[in-house]
Amino acid sequence: MPELPEVETIRKDLAKLIIGKKILDVETSSPKQVKPSLEVVKKAVVGAKIKKVSRRAKLLQIFLDNGQILAIHLKLTGRLLLRKKGDLFDNWQRVTIHLTENLELRLADLRKFGWIKLVKDEKELSKILSEFGPEPMTDLDLPTFKKILKSSRRPIKIILMDQSKISGIGNIYAVEALFLAKVDPRRPANKLKETESKRLLVSIEKVLKAGIRYRGASDQYYLDALGRKGNYQKHFLVYKRIGEKCFDCPGKIIRISLGGRGTFFCPHCQK
DNA sequence: AATCGTTCCTGATAGC
DNA sequence: TGCTATCAGGAACGAT
């Protein structure tokens, strides 16, 4: 599932390849994923030139020279692929944005949860972005983090994944960071000690940086903009390692369900 | 304001 | 073998 490091990897690659290209057409076999509608989006973006590609949280933004913006969320199984006209149709290809120079930007998405949304201007965009909590790698200091943790008695893992509290962290990076910090994912967020909060914040930055360095985690569906796998899955410490030996003690990794999500940890060394 | 349950969707897997 | 039921999950939404 694309989280901050995966979306950032896509952003960096795309920025090099699509800036300056013009949008020629948009088509879809899954109209619900184009908001508010294919017709409206088409009218707004056809003829516009791509100016900038940004990311905030897990949301990608393509800025156009007419002031409008395409916001893209990949949710669970979305892929944003840059292909050449005539390339083989991608598995689960749902939306195709035709660009100049025979390029196609494709949204491929098995579960159809992902979407592309037209945002009219920067004002509307900043309203959307203001709902997100701080960016963990650049905008989250210890006092802010401690304040966030204090605000809830829900399990710490749920808080890490709550986009309105901290943005960009999903299931994989949440469980990996909690393992590194030696914190039990079930602990109420407001019960973490000062030293644990500090360790957790450092761990979050560490796993996200590693995720970016390895160009994301291709657990099941994630591919980068050129259709290549990431490598971070080769370095998972706990994610999907049920029954395997913990890397830090003789214990074994277990899986529980927390907020309806698979949660992996070592009950022996995560306290 | 915080929290909880439900919904969206398709493919993999389990059970008979 | 072939059918059906269950599960997986980010986040928007409504209800409490």
Short mmCIF file of C-alpha atoms (C1' of nucleotides) in Angstrom, two decimals:
data_model
loop_
_atom_site.label_atom_id
_atom_site.label_comp_id
_atom_site.label_asym_id
_atom_site.label_seq_id
_atom_site.Cartn_x
_atom_site.Cartn_y
_atom_site.Cartn_z
CA MET A 1 0.00 0.00 0.00
CA PRO A 2 1.44 3.35 -0.99
CA GLU A 3 2.46 5.36 2.07
CA LEU A 4 4.64 8.46 2.33
CA PRO A 5 7.86 6.85 0.98
CA GLU A 6 6.09 5.22 -1.96
CA VAL A 7 4.20 8.36 -2.94
CA GLU A 8 7.36 10.43 -2.56
CA THR A 9 9.25 8.00 -4.83
CA ILE A 10 6.55 8.35 -7.48
CA ARG A 11 6.57 12.13 -7.11
CA LYS A 12 10.31 12.43 -7.61
CA ASP A 13 10.34 10.22 -10.71
CA LEU A 14 7.27 11.84 -12.25
CA ALA A 15 8.57 15.37 -11.70
CA LYS A 16 11.56 14.54 -13.91
CA LEU A 17 9.41 13.07 -16.64
CA ILE A 18 6.12 14.94 -17.02
CA ILE A 19 6.81 18.58 -16.20
CA GLY A 20 6.26 20.65 -19.34
CA LYS A 21 4.06 18.02 -21.00
CA LYS A 22 0.55 18.99 -22.04
CA ILE A 23 -2.64 17.02 -21.28
CA LEU A 24 -4.41 15.93 -24.48
CA ASP A 25 -7.25 13.74 -23.19
CA VAL A 26 -8.56 11.80 -20.20
CA GLU A 27 -10.47 8.53 -20.35
CA THR A 28 -11.68 6.01 -17.79
CA SER A 29 -13.36 2.65 -17.44
CA SER A 30 -14.18 3.46 -13.81
CA PRO A 31 -15.95 6.85 -13.69
CA LYS A 32 -16.40 6.88 -9.91
CA GLN A 33 -12.65 7.25 -9.51
CA VAL A 34 -12.60 10.56 -11.40
CA LYS A 35 -13.99 13.43 -9.34
CA PRO A 36 -16.24 15.29 -9.62
CA SER A 37 -16.77 13.63 -13.03
CA LEU A 38 -14.87 12.68 -16.17
CA GLU A 39 -16.57 15.45 -18.16
CA VAL A 40 -15.73 18.21 -15.69
CA VAL A 41 -12.14 17.03 -15.31
CA LYS A 42 -11.67 16.77 -19.05
CA LYS A 43 -12.95 20.27 -19.68
CA ALA A 44 -10.69 21.65 -16.98
CA VAL A 45 -7.42 19.94 -17.84
CA VAL A 46 -7.28 19.23 -21.57
CA GLY A 47 -4.87 21.69 -23.13
CA ALA A 48 -3.16 22.56 -19.84
CA LYS A 49 0.54 22.10 -19.28
CA ILE A 50 2.02 20.35 -16.21
CA LYS A 51 3.95 22.78 -14.08
CA LYS A 52 4.85 20.99 -10.85
CA VAL A 53 4.36 17.67 -9.01
CA SER A 54 4.03 17.82 -5.22
CA ARG A 55 3.20 15.54 -2.32
CA ARG A 56 1.63 16.16 1.07
CA ALA A 57 0.79 13.16 3.27
CA LYS A 58 -0.11 10.38 0.82
CA LEU A 59 -1.68 12.85 -1.59
CA LEU A 60 0.01 13.60 -4.89
CA GLN A 61 -0.70 16.91 -6.63
CA ILE A 62 -0.14 17.76 -10.26
CA PHE A 63 -0.17 21.54 -10.76
CA LEU A 64 -1.28 22.84 -14.14
CA ASP A 65 -0.46 26.12 -15.85
CA ASN A 66 -4.13 27.15 -15.81
CA GLY A 67 -4.11 27.29 -12.01
CA GLN A 68 -6.00 24.03 -11.50
CA ILE A 69 -4.61 20.98 -9.77
CA LEU A 70 -5.12 17.25 -10.09
CA ALA A 71 -4.99 15.57 -6.68
CA ILE A 72 -4.33 11.83 -6.74
CA HIS A 73 -4.77 9.30 -3.92
CA LEU A 74 -3.67 5.71 -4.50
CA LYS A 75 -5.31 4.24 -1.38
CA LEU A 76 -4.61 0.49 -1.09
CA THR A 77 -3.77 -0.87 -4.49
CA GLY A 78 -3.34 2.13 -6.75
CA ARG A 79 -0.45 2.47 -9.16
CA LEU A 80 0.42 5.60 -11.08
CA LEU A 81 2.26 4.48 -14.18
CA LEU A 82 3.90 6.52 -16.90
CA ARG A 83 3.71 4.54 -20.13
CA LYS A 84 4.17 5.14 -23.84
CA LYS A 85 1.23 5.13 -26.23
CA GLY A 86 0.91 1.60 -27.56
CA ASP A 87 2.44 -0.05 -24.48
CA LEU A 88 0.61 -3.12 -23.22
CA PHE A 89 -2.59 -2.26 -21.33
CA ASP A 90 -1.82 -2.45 -17.61
CA ASN A 91 -3.56 -4.81 -15.21
CA TRP A 92 -6.48 -2.99 -13.58
CA GLN A 93 -5.91 0.13 -15.70
CA ARG A 94 -8.77 2.48 -14.74
CA VAL A 95 -7.88 6.02 -15.81
CA THR A 96 -5.65 7.16 -18.66
CA ILE A 97 -4.34 10.71 -18.99
CA HIS A 98 -2.94 11.21 -22.47
CA LEU A 99 0.05 13.56 -22.65
CA THR A 100 2.11 15.05 -25.43
CA GLU A 101 5.15 13.13 -26.71
CA ASN A 102 3.08 9.93 -26.82
CA LEU A 103 3.05 9.54 -23.05
CA GLU A 104 0.21 8.14 -20.96
CA LEU A 105 -0.18 8.62 -17.22
CA ARG A 106 -2.27 5.69 -16.04
CA LEU A 107 -4.06 4.99 -12.76
CA ALA A 108 -4.17 1.21 -12.33
CA ASP A 109 -6.03 0.05 -9.24
CA LEU A 110 -7.34 -3.41 -8.41
CA ARG A 111 -9.73 -2.39 -5.63
CA LYS A 112 -10.90 0.88 -7.19
CA PHE A 113 -10.47 2.84 -3.96
CA GLY A 114 -7.99 5.29 -5.44
CA TRP A 115 -9.09 8.51 -7.11
CA ILE A 116 -8.12 11.52 -9.17
CA LYS A 117 -9.80 14.73 -8.13
CA LEU A 118 -9.93 18.12 -9.78
CA VAL A 119 -9.05 20.95 -7.42
CA LYS A 120 -10.02 24.37 -8.76
CA ASP A 121 -7.27 26.49 -7.24
CA GLU A 122 -4.60 26.71 -4.57
CA LYS A 123 -7.10 28.01 -2.05
CA GLU A 124 -9.25 24.90 -2.36
CA LEU A 125 -6.12 22.77 -2.21
CA SER A 126 -4.84 24.36 0.98
CA LYS A 127 -8.22 23.72 2.57
CA ILE A 128 -7.88 20.02 1.76
CA LEU A 129 -4.27 19.91 2.95
CA SER A 130 -5.10 21.72 6.18
CA GLU A 131 -7.00 18.64 7.34
CA PHE A 132 -3.74 16.69 7.50
CA GLY A 133 -1.54 16.51 10.55
CA PRO A 134 2.13 17.52 10.32
CA GLU A 135 4.56 15.88 7.90
CA PRO A 136 6.60 13.49 10.05
CA MET A 137 9.95 14.03 8.32
CA THR A 138 9.99 17.80 8.18
CA ASP A 139 7.32 19.24 10.40
CA LEU A 140 7.11 17.19 13.55
CA ASP A 141 9.20 18.12 16.55
CA LEU A 142 9.12 16.39 19.92
CA PRO A 143 6.84 18.88 21.71
CA THR A 144 4.27 18.65 18.89
CA PHE A 145 4.51 14.86 18.85
CA LYS A 146 4.03 14.67 22.62
CA LYS A 147 1.00 16.94 22.39
CA ILE A 148 -0.53 14.70 19.72
CA LEU A 149 0.03 11.59 21.83
CA LYS A 150 -1.48 13.24 24.88
CA SER A 151 -4.68 14.02 22.97
CA SER A 152 -5.85 10.41 22.78
CA ARG A 153 -6.14 7.24 24.77
CA ARG A 154 -6.55 5.10 21.68
CA PRO A 155 -3.78 2.58 20.83
CA ILE A 156 -0.57 4.28 19.69
CA LYS A 157 -0.59 2.46 16.36
CA ILE A 158 -4.01 3.86 15.50
CA ILE A 159 -2.75 7.37 16.25
CA LEU A 160 0.33 6.95 14.06
CA MET A 161 -1.94 6.01 11.17
CA ASP A 162 -4.49 8.77 11.79
CA GLN A 163 -3.88 11.24 8.95
CA SER A 164 -5.46 14.10 10.84
CA LYS A 165 -2.88 13.70 13.63
CA ILE A 166 0.30 12.81 11.69
CA SER A 167 0.32 12.44 7.93
CA GLY A 168 1.78 9.87 5.58
CA ILE A 169 2.21 6.88 7.87
CA GLY A 170 0.31 3.70 7.00
CA ASN A 171 0.29 0.15 8.28
CA ILE A 172 3.78 -0.90 7.21
CA TYR A 173 5.74 2.07 8.52
CA ALA A 174 3.64 2.21 11.70
CA VAL A 175 4.47 -1.36 12.74
CA GLU A 176 8.12 -1.06 11.69
CA ALA A 177 8.58 2.17 13.68
CA LEU A 178 6.90 0.68 16.76
CA PHE A 179 9.22 -2.31 16.62
CA LEU A 180 12.30 -0.10 16.36
CA ALA A 181 11.07 1.96 19.30
CA LYS A 182 10.25 -1.20 21.30
CA VAL A 183 6.72 0.01 21.98
CA ASP A 184 3.69 -2.29 22.06
CA PRO A 185 1.22 -1.12 19.35
CA ARG A 186 -1.71 -1.56 21.76
CA ARG A 187 -0.43 0.96 24.33
CA PRO A 188 -2.73 3.94 24.85
CA ALA A 189 -1.05 6.89 23.13
CA ASN A 190 -1.37 9.14 26.17
CA LYS A 191 0.41 6.62 28.39
CA LEU A 192 3.73 6.71 26.59
CA LYS A 193 6.66 7.86 28.72
CA GLU A 194 8.88 10.75 27.62
CA THR A 195 11.71 8.39 26.62
CA GLU A 196 9.31 6.21 24.62
CA SER A 197 7.86 9.17 22.75
CA LYS A 198 11.36 10.32 21.93
CA ARG A 199 12.39 6.86 20.71
CA LEU A 200 9.23 6.54 18.65
CA LEU A 201 9.70 9.87 16.90
CA VAL A 202 13.29 8.99 15.99
CA SER A 203 12.11 5.57 14.77
CA ILE A 204 9.41 7.07 12.58
CA GLU A 205 11.94 9.32 10.86
CA LYS A 206 14.31 6.40 10.49
CA VAL A 207 11.83 4.01 8.83
CA LEU A 208 10.44 6.68 6.51
CA LYS A 209 13.93 7.70 5.40
CA ALA A 210 14.84 4.05 4.84
CA GLY A 211 11.61 3.59 2.90
CA ILE A 212 12.54 6.43 0.57
CA ARG A 213 16.14 5.24 0.26
CA TYR A 214 14.89 1.81 -0.85
CA ARG A 215 12.33 3.40 -3.19
CA GLY A 216 9.35 2.10 -1.24
CA ALA A 217 8.00 -1.29 -0.19
CA SER A 218 6.50 -3.58 -2.81
CA ASP A 219 4.62 -5.86 -0.49
CA GLN A 220 1.86 -6.79 -2.93
CA TYR A 221 0.79 -4.14 -5.37
CA TYR A 222 3.08 -1.15 -5.15
CA LEU A 223 5.09 -0.25 -8.24
CA ASP A 224 6.82 3.04 -8.99
CA ALA A 225 5.89 5.34 -11.88
CA LEU A 226 7.92 3.24 -14.30
CA GLY A 227 6.42 -0.04 -13.13
CA ARG A 228 9.40 -1.13 -11.03
CA LYS A 229 9.24 -2.69 -7.57
CA GLY A 230 10.64 -1.00 -4.48
CA ASN A 231 13.09 -2.80 -2.20
CA TYR A 232 12.11 -1.96 1.36
CA GLN A 233 10.12 -5.19 1.72
CA LYS A 234 13.47 -7.00 1.86
CA HIS A 235 14.22 -5.18 5.09
CA PHE A 236 10.96 -5.64 7.02
CA LEU A 237 11.58 -6.31 10.70
CA VAL A 238 8.06 -7.36 11.68
CA TYR A 239 5.57 -6.66 8.88
CA LYS A 240 4.04 -9.97 7.71
CA ARG A 241 6.68 -11.98 9.60
CA ILE A 242 4.09 -13.99 11.60
CA GLY A 243 5.69 -16.90 13.46
CA GLU A 244 9.20 -15.94 12.43
CA LYS A 245 11.94 -15.18 14.91
CA CYS A 246 12.29 -11.67 16.26
CA PHE A 247 15.55 -10.02 15.16
CA ASP A 248 16.17 -8.75 18.70
CA CYS A 249 15.22 -11.63 21.00
CA PRO A 250 14.44 -15.37 20.88
CA GLY A 251 10.69 -14.64 20.68
CA LYS A 252 8.41 -14.86 17.67
CA ILE A 253 6.49 -12.20 15.76
CA ILE A 254 2.72 -12.36 16.17
CA ARG A 255 -0.23 -10.79 14.36
CA ILE A 256 -3.21 -9.18 16.02
CA SER A 257 -6.02 -7.04 14.66
CA LEU A 258 -6.05 -3.42 15.76
CA GLY A 259 -8.76 -1.14 14.44
CA GLY A 260 -9.48 -3.81 11.86
CA ARG A 261 -5.90 -3.77 10.56
CA GLY A 262 -3.25 -6.45 10.65
CA THR A 263 -0.69 -5.53 13.28
CA PHE A 264 2.64 -7.30 13.60
CA PHE A 265 4.96 -7.11 16.59
CA CYS A 266 7.14 -8.97 19.06
CA PRO A 267 5.22 -9.26 22.34
CA HIS A 268 8.45 -10.13 24.15
CA CYS A 269 10.50 -7.04 23.39
CA GLN A 270 7.81 -4.46 22.57
CA LYS A 271 6.51 -3.25 25.90
"C1'" DA B 1 -13.90 16.77 20.23
"C1'" DA B 2 -12.94 11.99 20.33
"C1'" DT B 3 -14.41 7.60 19.04
"C1'" DC B 4 -16.72 3.86 16.71
"C1'" DG B 5 -19.04 1.29 12.96
"C1'" DT B 6 -19.97 1.02 8.11
"C1'" DT B 7 -18.93 1.39 3.42
"C1'" DC B 8 -16.42 1.28 -0.95
"C1'" DC B 9 -14.12 -2.98 -4.21
"C1'" DT B 10 -11.83 -7.23 -6.15
"C1'" DG B 11 -9.00 -11.19 -5.72
"C1'" DA B 12 -6.92 -14.75 -2.73
"C1'" DT B 13 -7.90 -18.26 0.22
"C1'" DA B 14 -10.53 -21.54 3.24
"C1'" DG B 15 -14.04 -24.76 3.85
"C1'" DC B 16 -17.24 -27.98 2.27
"C1'" DT C 1 -13.59 -30.01 -8.93
"C1'" DG C 2 -16.46 -26.16 -8.14
"C1'" DC C 3 -19.12 -23.53 -5.39
"C1'" DT C 4 -19.78 -20.04 -1.56
"C1'" DA C 5 -18.17 -17.40 2.45
"C1'" DT C 6 -14.67 -14.81 4.52
"C1'" DC C 7 -10.94 -11.72 4.68
"C1'" DA C 8 -7.76 -7.82 3.45
"C1'" DG C 9 -7.50 -2.53 4.08
"C1'" DG C 10 -7.19 3.85 3.70
"C1'" DA C 11 -10.10 6.96 4.83
"C1'" DA C 12 -14.77 9.34 4.19
"C1'" DC C 13 -18.94 9.48 6.46
"C1'" DG C 14 -22.52 9.43 9.90
"C1'" DA C 15 -23.79 8.41 14.59
"C1'" DT C 16 -22.87 8.59 19.51
#
